[in-house]
Short mmCIF file of C-alpha atoms in Angstrom, two decimals:
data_model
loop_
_atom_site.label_atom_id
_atom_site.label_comp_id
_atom_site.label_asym_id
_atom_site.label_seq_id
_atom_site.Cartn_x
_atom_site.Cartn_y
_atom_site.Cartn_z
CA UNK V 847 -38.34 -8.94 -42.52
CA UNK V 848 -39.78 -7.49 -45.77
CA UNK V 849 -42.51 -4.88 -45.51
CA UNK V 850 -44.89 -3.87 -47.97
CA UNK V 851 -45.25 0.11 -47.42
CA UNK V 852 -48.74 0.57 -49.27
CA UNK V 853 -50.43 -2.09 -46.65
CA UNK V 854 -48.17 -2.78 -43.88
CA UNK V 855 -47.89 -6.59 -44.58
CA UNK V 856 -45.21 -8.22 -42.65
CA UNK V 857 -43.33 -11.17 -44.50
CA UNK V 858 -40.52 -12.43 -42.06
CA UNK V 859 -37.34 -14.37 -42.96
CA UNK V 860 -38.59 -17.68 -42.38
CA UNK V 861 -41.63 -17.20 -44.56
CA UNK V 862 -40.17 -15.62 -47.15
CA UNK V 863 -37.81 -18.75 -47.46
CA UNK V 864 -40.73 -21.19 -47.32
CA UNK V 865 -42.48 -19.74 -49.75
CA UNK V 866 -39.17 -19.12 -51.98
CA UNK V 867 -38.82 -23.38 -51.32
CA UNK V 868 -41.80 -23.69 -52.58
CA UNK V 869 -42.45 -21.81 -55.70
CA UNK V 870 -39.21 -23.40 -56.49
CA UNK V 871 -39.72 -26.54 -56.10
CA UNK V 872 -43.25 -25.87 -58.09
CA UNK V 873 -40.99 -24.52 -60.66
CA UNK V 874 -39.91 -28.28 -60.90
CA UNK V 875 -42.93 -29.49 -62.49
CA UNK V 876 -43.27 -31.79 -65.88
CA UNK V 877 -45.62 -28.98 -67.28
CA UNK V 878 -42.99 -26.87 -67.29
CA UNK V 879 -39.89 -29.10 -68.22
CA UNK V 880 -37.52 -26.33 -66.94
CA UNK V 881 -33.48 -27.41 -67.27
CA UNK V 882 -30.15 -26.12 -66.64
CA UNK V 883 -29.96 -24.57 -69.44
CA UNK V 884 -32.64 -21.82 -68.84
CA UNK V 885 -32.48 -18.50 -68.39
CA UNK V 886 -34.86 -16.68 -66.47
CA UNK V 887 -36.08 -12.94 -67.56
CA UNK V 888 -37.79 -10.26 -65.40
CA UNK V 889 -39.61 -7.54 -66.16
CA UNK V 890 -42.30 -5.99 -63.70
CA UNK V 891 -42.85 -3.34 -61.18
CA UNK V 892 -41.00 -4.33 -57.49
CA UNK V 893 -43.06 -6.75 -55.97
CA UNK V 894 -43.21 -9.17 -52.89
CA UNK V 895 -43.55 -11.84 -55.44
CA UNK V 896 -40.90 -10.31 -58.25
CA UNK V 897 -38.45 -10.91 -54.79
CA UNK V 898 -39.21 -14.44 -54.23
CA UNK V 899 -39.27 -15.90 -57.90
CA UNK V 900 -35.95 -14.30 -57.86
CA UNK V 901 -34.69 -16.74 -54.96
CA UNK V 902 -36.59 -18.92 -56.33
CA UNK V 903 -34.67 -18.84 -59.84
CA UNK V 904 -31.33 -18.63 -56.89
CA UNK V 905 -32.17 -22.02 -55.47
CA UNK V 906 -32.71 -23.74 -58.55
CA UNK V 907 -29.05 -22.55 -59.96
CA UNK V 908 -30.89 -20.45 -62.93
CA UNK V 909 -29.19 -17.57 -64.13
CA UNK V 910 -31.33 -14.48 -64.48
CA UNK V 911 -32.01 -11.00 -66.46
CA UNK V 912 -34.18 -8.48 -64.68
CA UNK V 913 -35.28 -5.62 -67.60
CA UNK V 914 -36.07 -2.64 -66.52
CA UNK V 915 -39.78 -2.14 -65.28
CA UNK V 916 -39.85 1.46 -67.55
CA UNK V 917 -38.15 -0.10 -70.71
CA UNK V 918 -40.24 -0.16 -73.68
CA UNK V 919 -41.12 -2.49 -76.50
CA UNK V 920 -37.73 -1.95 -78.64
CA UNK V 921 -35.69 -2.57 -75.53
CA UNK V 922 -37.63 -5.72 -74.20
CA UNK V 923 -37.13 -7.69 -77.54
CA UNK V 924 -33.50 -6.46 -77.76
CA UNK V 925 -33.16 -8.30 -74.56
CA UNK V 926 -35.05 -11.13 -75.04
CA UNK V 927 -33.15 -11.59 -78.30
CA UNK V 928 -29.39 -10.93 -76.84
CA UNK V 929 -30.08 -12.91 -73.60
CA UNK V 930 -32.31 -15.81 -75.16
CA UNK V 931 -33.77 -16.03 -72.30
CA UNK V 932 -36.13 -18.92 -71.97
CA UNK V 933 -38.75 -18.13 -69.30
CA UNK V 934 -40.29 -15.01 -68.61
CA UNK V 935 -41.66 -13.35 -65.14
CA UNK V 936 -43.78 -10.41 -66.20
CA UNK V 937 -45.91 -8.19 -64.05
CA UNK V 938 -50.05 -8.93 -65.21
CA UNK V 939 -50.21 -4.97 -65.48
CA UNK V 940 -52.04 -3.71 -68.46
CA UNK V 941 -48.63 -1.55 -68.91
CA UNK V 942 -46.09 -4.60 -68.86
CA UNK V 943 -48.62 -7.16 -70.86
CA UNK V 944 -48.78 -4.45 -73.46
CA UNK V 945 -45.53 -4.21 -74.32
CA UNK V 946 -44.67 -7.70 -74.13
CA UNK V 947 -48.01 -7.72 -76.81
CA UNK V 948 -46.03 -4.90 -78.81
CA UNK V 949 -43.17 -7.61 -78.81
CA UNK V 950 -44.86 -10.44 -80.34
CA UNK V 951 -46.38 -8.09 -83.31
CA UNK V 952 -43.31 -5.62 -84.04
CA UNK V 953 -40.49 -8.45 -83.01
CA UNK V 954 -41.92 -11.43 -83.39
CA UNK V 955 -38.80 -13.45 -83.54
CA UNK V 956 -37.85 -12.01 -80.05
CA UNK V 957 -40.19 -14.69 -78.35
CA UNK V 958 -38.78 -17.65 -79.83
CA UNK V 959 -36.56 -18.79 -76.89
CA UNK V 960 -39.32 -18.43 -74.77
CA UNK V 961 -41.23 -21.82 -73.22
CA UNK V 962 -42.45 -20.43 -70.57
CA UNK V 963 -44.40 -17.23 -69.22
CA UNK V 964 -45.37 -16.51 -65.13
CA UNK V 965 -47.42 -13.95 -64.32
CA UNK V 966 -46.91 -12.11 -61.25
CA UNK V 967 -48.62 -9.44 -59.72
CA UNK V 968 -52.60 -9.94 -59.99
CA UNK V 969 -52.61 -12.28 -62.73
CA UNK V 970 -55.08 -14.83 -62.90
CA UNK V 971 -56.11 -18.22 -64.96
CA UNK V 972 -58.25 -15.39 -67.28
CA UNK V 973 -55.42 -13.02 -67.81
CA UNK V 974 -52.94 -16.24 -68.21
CA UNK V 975 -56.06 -17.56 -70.80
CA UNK V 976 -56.03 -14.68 -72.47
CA UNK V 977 -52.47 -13.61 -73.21
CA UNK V 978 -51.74 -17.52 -74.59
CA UNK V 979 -54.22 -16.75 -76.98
CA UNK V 980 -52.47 -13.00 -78.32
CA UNK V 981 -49.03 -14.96 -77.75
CA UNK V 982 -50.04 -18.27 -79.21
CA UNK V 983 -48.15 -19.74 -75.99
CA UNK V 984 -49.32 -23.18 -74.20
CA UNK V 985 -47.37 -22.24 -71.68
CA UNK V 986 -48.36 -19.34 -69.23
CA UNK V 987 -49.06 -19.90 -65.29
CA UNK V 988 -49.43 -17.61 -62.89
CA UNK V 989 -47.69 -17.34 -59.22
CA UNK V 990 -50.52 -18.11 -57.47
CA UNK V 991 -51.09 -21.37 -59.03
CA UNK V 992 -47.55 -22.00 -59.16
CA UNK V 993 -47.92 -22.14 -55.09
CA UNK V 994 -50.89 -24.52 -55.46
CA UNK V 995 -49.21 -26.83 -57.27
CA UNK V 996 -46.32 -26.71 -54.43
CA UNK V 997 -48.75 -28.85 -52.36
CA UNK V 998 -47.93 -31.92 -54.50
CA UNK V 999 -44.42 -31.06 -55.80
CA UNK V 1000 -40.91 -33.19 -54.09
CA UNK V 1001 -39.09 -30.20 -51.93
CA UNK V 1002 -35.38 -29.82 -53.53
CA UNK V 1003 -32.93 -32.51 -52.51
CA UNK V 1004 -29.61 -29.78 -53.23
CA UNK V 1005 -29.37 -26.19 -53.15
CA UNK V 1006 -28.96 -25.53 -55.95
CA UNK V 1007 -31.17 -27.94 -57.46
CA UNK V 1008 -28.82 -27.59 -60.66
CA UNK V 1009 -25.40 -28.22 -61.38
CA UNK V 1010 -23.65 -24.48 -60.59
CA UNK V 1011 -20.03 -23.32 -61.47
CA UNK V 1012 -19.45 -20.90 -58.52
CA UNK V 1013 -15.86 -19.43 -60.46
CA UNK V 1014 -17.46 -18.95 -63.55
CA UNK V 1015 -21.23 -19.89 -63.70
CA UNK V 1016 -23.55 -16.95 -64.91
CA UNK V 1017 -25.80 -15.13 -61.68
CA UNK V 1018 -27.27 -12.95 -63.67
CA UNK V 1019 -26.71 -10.69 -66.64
CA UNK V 1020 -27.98 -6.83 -66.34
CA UNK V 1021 -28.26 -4.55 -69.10
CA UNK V 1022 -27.83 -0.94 -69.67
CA UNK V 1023 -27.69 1.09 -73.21
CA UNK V 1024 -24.12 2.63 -72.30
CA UNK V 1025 -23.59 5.22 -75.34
CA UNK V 1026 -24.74 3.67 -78.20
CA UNK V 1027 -28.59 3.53 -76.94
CA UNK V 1028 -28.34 -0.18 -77.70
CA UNK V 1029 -28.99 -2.64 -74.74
CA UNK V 1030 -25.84 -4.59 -73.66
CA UNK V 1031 -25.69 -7.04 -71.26
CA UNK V 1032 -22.99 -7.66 -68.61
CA UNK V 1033 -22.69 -10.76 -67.20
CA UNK V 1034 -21.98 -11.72 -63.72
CA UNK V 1035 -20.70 -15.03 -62.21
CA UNK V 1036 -21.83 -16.19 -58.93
CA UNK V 1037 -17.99 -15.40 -57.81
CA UNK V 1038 -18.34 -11.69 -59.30
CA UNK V 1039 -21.26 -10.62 -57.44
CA UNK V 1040 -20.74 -12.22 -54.20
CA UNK V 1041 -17.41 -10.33 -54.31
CA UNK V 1042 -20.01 -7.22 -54.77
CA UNK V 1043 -21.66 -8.16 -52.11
CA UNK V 1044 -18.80 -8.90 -49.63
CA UNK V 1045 -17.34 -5.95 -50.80
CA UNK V 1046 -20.04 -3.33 -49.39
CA UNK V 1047 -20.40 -5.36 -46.44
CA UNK V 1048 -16.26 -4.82 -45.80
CA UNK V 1049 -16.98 -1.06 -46.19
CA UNK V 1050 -19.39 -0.81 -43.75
CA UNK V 1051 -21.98 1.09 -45.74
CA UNK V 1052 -24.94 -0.40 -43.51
CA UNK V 1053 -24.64 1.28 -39.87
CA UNK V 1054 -25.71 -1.02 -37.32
CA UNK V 1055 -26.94 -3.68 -40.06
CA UNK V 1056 -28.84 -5.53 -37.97
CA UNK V 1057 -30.95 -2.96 -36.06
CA UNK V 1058 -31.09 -0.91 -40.00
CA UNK V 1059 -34.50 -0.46 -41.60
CA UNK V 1060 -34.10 0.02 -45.20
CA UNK V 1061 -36.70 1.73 -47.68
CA UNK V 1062 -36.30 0.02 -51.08
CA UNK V 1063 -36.88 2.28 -53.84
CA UNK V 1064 -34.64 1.32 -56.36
CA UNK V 1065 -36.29 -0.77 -59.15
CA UNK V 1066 -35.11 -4.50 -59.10
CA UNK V 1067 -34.50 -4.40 -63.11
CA UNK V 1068 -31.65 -1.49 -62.38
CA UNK V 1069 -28.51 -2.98 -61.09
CA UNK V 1070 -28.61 -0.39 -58.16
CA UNK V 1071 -31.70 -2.32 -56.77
CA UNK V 1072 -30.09 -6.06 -57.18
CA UNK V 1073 -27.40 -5.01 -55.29
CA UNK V 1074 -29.03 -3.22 -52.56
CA UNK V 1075 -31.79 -6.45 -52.24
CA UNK V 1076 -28.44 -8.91 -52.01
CA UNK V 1077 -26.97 -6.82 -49.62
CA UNK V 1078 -30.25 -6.83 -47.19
CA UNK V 1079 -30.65 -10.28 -47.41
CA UNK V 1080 -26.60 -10.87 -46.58
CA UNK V 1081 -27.23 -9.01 -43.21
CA UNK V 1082 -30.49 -9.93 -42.79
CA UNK V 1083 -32.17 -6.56 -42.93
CA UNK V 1084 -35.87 -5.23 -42.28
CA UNK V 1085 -36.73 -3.70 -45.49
CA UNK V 1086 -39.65 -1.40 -46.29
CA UNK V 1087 -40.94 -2.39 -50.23
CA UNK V 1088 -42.14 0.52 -52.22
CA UNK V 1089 -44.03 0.44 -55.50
CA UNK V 1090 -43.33 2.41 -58.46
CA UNK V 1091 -42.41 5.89 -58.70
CA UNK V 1092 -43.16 6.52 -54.98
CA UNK V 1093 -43.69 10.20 -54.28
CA UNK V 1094 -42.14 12.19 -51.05
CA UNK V 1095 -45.51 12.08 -48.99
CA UNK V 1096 -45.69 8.34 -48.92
CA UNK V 1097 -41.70 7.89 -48.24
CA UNK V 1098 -41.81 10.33 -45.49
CA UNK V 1099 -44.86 9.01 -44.28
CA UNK V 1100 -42.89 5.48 -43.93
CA UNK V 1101 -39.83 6.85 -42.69
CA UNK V 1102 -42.36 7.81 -39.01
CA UNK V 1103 -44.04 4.71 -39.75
CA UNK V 1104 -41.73 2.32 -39.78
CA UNK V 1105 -38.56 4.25 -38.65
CA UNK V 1106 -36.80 3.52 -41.26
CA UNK V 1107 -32.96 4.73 -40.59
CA UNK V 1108 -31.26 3.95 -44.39
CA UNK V 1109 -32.72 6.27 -46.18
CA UNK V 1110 -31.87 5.39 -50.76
CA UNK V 1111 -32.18 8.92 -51.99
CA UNK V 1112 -32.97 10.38 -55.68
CA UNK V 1113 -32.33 13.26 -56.92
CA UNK V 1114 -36.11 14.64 -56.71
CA UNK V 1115 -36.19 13.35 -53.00
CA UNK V 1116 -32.68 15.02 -51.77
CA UNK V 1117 -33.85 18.59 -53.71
CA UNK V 1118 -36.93 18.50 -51.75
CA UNK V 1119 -35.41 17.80 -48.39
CA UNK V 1120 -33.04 20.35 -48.48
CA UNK V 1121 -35.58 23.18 -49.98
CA UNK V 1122 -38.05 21.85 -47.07
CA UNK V 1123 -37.29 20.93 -43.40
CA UNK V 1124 -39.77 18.16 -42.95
CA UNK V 1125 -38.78 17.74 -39.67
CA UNK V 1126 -41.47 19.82 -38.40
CA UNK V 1127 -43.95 17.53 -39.83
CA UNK V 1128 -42.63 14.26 -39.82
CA UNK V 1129 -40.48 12.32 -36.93
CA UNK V 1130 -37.34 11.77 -38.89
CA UNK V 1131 -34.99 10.96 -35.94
CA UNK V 1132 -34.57 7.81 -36.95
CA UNK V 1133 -32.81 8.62 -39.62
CA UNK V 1134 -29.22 7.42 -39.76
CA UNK V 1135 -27.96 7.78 -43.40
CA UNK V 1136 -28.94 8.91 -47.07
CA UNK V 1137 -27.71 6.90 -49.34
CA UNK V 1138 -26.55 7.53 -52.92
CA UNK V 1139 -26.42 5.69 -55.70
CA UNK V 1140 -24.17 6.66 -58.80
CA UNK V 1141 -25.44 10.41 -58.52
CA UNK V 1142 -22.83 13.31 -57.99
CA UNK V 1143 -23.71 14.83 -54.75
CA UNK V 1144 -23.28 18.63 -54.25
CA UNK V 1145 -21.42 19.78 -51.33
CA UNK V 1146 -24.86 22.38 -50.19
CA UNK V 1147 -26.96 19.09 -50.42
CA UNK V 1148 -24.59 16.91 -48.36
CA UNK V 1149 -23.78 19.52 -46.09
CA UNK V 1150 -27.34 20.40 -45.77
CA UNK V 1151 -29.23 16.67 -45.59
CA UNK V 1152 -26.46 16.10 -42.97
CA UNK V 1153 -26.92 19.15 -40.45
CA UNK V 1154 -30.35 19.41 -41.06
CA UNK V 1155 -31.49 15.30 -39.96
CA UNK V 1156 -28.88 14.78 -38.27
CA UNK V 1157 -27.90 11.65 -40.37
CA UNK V 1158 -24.92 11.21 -42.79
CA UNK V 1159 -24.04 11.00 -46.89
CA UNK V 1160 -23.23 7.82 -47.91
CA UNK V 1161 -22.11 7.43 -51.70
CA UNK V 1162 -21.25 4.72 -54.13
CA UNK V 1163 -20.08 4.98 -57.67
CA UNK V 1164 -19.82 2.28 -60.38
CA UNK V 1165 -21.43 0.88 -63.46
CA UNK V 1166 -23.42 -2.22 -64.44
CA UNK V 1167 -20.36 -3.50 -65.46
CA UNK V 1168 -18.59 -4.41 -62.21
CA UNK V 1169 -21.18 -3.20 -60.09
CA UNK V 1170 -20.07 -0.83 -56.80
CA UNK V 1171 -16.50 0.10 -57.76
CA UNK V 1172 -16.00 3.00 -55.48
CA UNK V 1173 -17.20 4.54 -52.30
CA UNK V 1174 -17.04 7.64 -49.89
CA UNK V 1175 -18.20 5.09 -46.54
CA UNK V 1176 -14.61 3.84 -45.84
CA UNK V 1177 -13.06 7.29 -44.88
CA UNK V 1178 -14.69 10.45 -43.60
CA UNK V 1179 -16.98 11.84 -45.77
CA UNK V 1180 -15.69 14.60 -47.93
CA UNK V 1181 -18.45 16.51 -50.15
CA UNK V 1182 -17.43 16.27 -54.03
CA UNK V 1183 -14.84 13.32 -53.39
CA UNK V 1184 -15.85 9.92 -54.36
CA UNK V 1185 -13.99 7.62 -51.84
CA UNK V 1186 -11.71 4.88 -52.22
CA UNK V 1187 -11.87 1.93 -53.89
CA UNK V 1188 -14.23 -1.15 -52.64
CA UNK V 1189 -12.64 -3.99 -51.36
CA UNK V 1190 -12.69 -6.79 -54.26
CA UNK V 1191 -12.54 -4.09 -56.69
CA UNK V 1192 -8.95 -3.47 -58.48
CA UNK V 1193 -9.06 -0.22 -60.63
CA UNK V 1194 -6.68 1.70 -63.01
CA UNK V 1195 -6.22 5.28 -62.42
CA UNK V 1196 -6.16 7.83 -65.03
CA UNK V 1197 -4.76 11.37 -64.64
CA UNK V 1198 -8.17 13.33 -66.62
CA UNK V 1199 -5.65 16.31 -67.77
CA UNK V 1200 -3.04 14.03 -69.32
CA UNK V 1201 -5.05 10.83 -70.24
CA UNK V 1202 -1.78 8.45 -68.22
CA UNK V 1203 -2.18 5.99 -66.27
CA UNK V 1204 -1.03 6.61 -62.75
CA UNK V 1205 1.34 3.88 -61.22
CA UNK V 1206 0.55 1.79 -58.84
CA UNK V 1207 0.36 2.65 -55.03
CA UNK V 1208 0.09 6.26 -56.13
CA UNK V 1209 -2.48 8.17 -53.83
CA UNK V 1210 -4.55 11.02 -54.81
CA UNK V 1211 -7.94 11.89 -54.46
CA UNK V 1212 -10.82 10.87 -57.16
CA UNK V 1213 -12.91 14.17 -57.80
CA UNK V 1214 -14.51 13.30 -60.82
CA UNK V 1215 -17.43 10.21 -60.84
CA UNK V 1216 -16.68 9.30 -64.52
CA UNK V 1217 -15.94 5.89 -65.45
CA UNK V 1218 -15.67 4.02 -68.39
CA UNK V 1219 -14.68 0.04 -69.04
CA UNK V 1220 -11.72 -0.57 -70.91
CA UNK V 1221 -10.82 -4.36 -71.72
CA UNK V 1222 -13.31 -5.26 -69.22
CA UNK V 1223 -10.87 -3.36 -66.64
CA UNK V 1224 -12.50 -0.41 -64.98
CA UNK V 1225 -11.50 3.06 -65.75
CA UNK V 1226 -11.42 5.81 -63.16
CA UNK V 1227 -10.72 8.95 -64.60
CA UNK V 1228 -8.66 11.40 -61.35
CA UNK V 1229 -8.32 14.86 -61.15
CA UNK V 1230 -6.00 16.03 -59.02
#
């Protein structure tokens, strides 16, 4: 079950998959002549919507890019550009329409792949009008009329409706600038990132995954938040949906609400929880873990979050590269060491002090969260 925190709307399993069915089978359509060759591009605010088109895009065996909802003009056409991507899902805010405006008069090139634009999110036949006119596009629907048309349209024979490689056929590519500022995508077959998936599942990072409310905070264009929305779906999670930038009185305020037990922190959340015991406002004994994403946890705010709610640290380290690489969930929790290696996930070790690589089998304990990618290998860097 998905649940939107801002209204309390309920969308089970079962509907979610119908409607998933159906947008893709709308999808289908000869107005929209989309092929195996497309690739599909996100870029909005989290959304009950921006989750199904992305099943949606699943089911018909089309590889997608989620951008980042806070990216900007320069980095939208750099993606649009590297990815070619072909059809775009954009968020009918006057924020994300904007940019994608900015695009089409600074980059104008960067649109030339594209055949197809669907508005999610509020946008209607007049907003859809409107931007084909700026964008000198014929082809722009929105989501809702994408359902409409599911009335009429043949449900899908296969799953996936289009030929798919499972070894080496492209999921999805995510970006991220790395050092260089410039956006680089890494792609991931279907193989790669159900290993990702299989491999938190193996480490156990969701306690009692099938009684576990999750708040979803992470944005869907970060690989943090694909991962996390795979991983709910694999074991069939509740999940509480929260819009952008969410601040503590509204997450809290869910947490009693919907007793939400798998807590994703940040690092403006975890500072405020351990400066404040909210406890004595707020029922928080639901709470079973805090979970951490690719941020360095001090030992006074692990030690603190855990005593104080009664809950524990969970933390997982990677890059967009290969995803989760390494985690603290499959031993006992140590503040200030990063864990072991995931299952699925084969690493070299480097000594930090000496810069050699340590053989293999050779046990020591990872204190630093620094990696790099080396000839696509990942690179842990150890200090022992």
């Amino acid at each position: 079950m998905q649940i939107n925190s801002e209204n309390g709307t309920k969308t089970t399993y079962s509907e979610f998959q119908k409607e998933a069915l159906h947008v893709a089978s709308s999808l289908l359509s000869d107005d929209l002549l989309l092929s195996s060759d497309d690739l599909v591009m996100f870029f909005g605010d989290n959304s009950l919507q921006y989750v199904i088109l992305i099943v949606a895009m699943a089911y018909l065996g089309l590889p997608a890019t989620p951008a980042k909802s806070a990216n900007g003009c320069f980095e939208v056409a750099q993606q649009l550009v590297d990815s070619k991507a072909s059809v775009l899902c954009i968020s009918a805010s006057q924020r994300h329409l904007a940019t994608i405006q900015q695009v089409s008069e600074q980059h104008p090139t960067a649109l030339e792949h594209l055949k197809v634009i669907i508005l999610i999110d509020g946008g209607d036949e007049t907003v859809a009008d409107t931007l084909k006119e700026s964008l000198k596009m014929k082809s722009i629907t929105t989501y809702q009329k994408l359902l409409e048309h599911s009335k009429d349209a043949l449900p899908l024979a296969t799953i996936p409706h289009f030929s798919v490689d499972p070894q080496s056929g492209t999921y999805a590519i995510i970006y991220t600038s790395g050092s260089s500022g410039l956006p680089k995508g890494a792609i991931h077959s279907h193989r790669s990132f159900l290993a990702a998936i299989l491999a938190m599942q193996a480490s156990k990072v969701f306690i009692d995954s099938h009684q576990a409310v999750v708040s979803f905070i992470y944005p869907f264009g970060h690989i943090s938040g694909i991962i996390l929305l795979a991983n709910i779906f694999a074991s069939s999670m509740t999940s509480v949906l929260f819009g952008p930038r969410p601040d503590k009185v509204a997450i809290l305020e869910a947490v009693q609400q919907y007793r939400i037990s798998f807590l994703v922190m940040f690092t403006a959340l975890s500072a405020d929880m351990v400066a404040t015991d909210y406890t004595a406002n707020y029922n928080l004994n639901c709470l079973r873990v805090f979970f951490f994403s690719g941020v360095k946890v001090p030992e006074m705010v692990s030690s603190r979050l855990r005593n104080r709610y009664n809950a524990e640290v969970h933390e997982l380290y990677g890059q967009t590269e290969f995803m989760g690489g390494v985690s603290s969930m499959l031993s006992v929790y140590e503040p200030g060491n990063v864990g072991e290696p995931l299952p699925n996930v084969e690493m070299k070790i480097v000594h930090l002090s000496t810069g050699f690589s340590l053989p293999s089998g050779e046990e020591g304990r990872a204190k630093q969260p620094f990696f790099v990618n080396t000839c696509y290998h990942p690179v842990l860097f150890l200090c022992r």
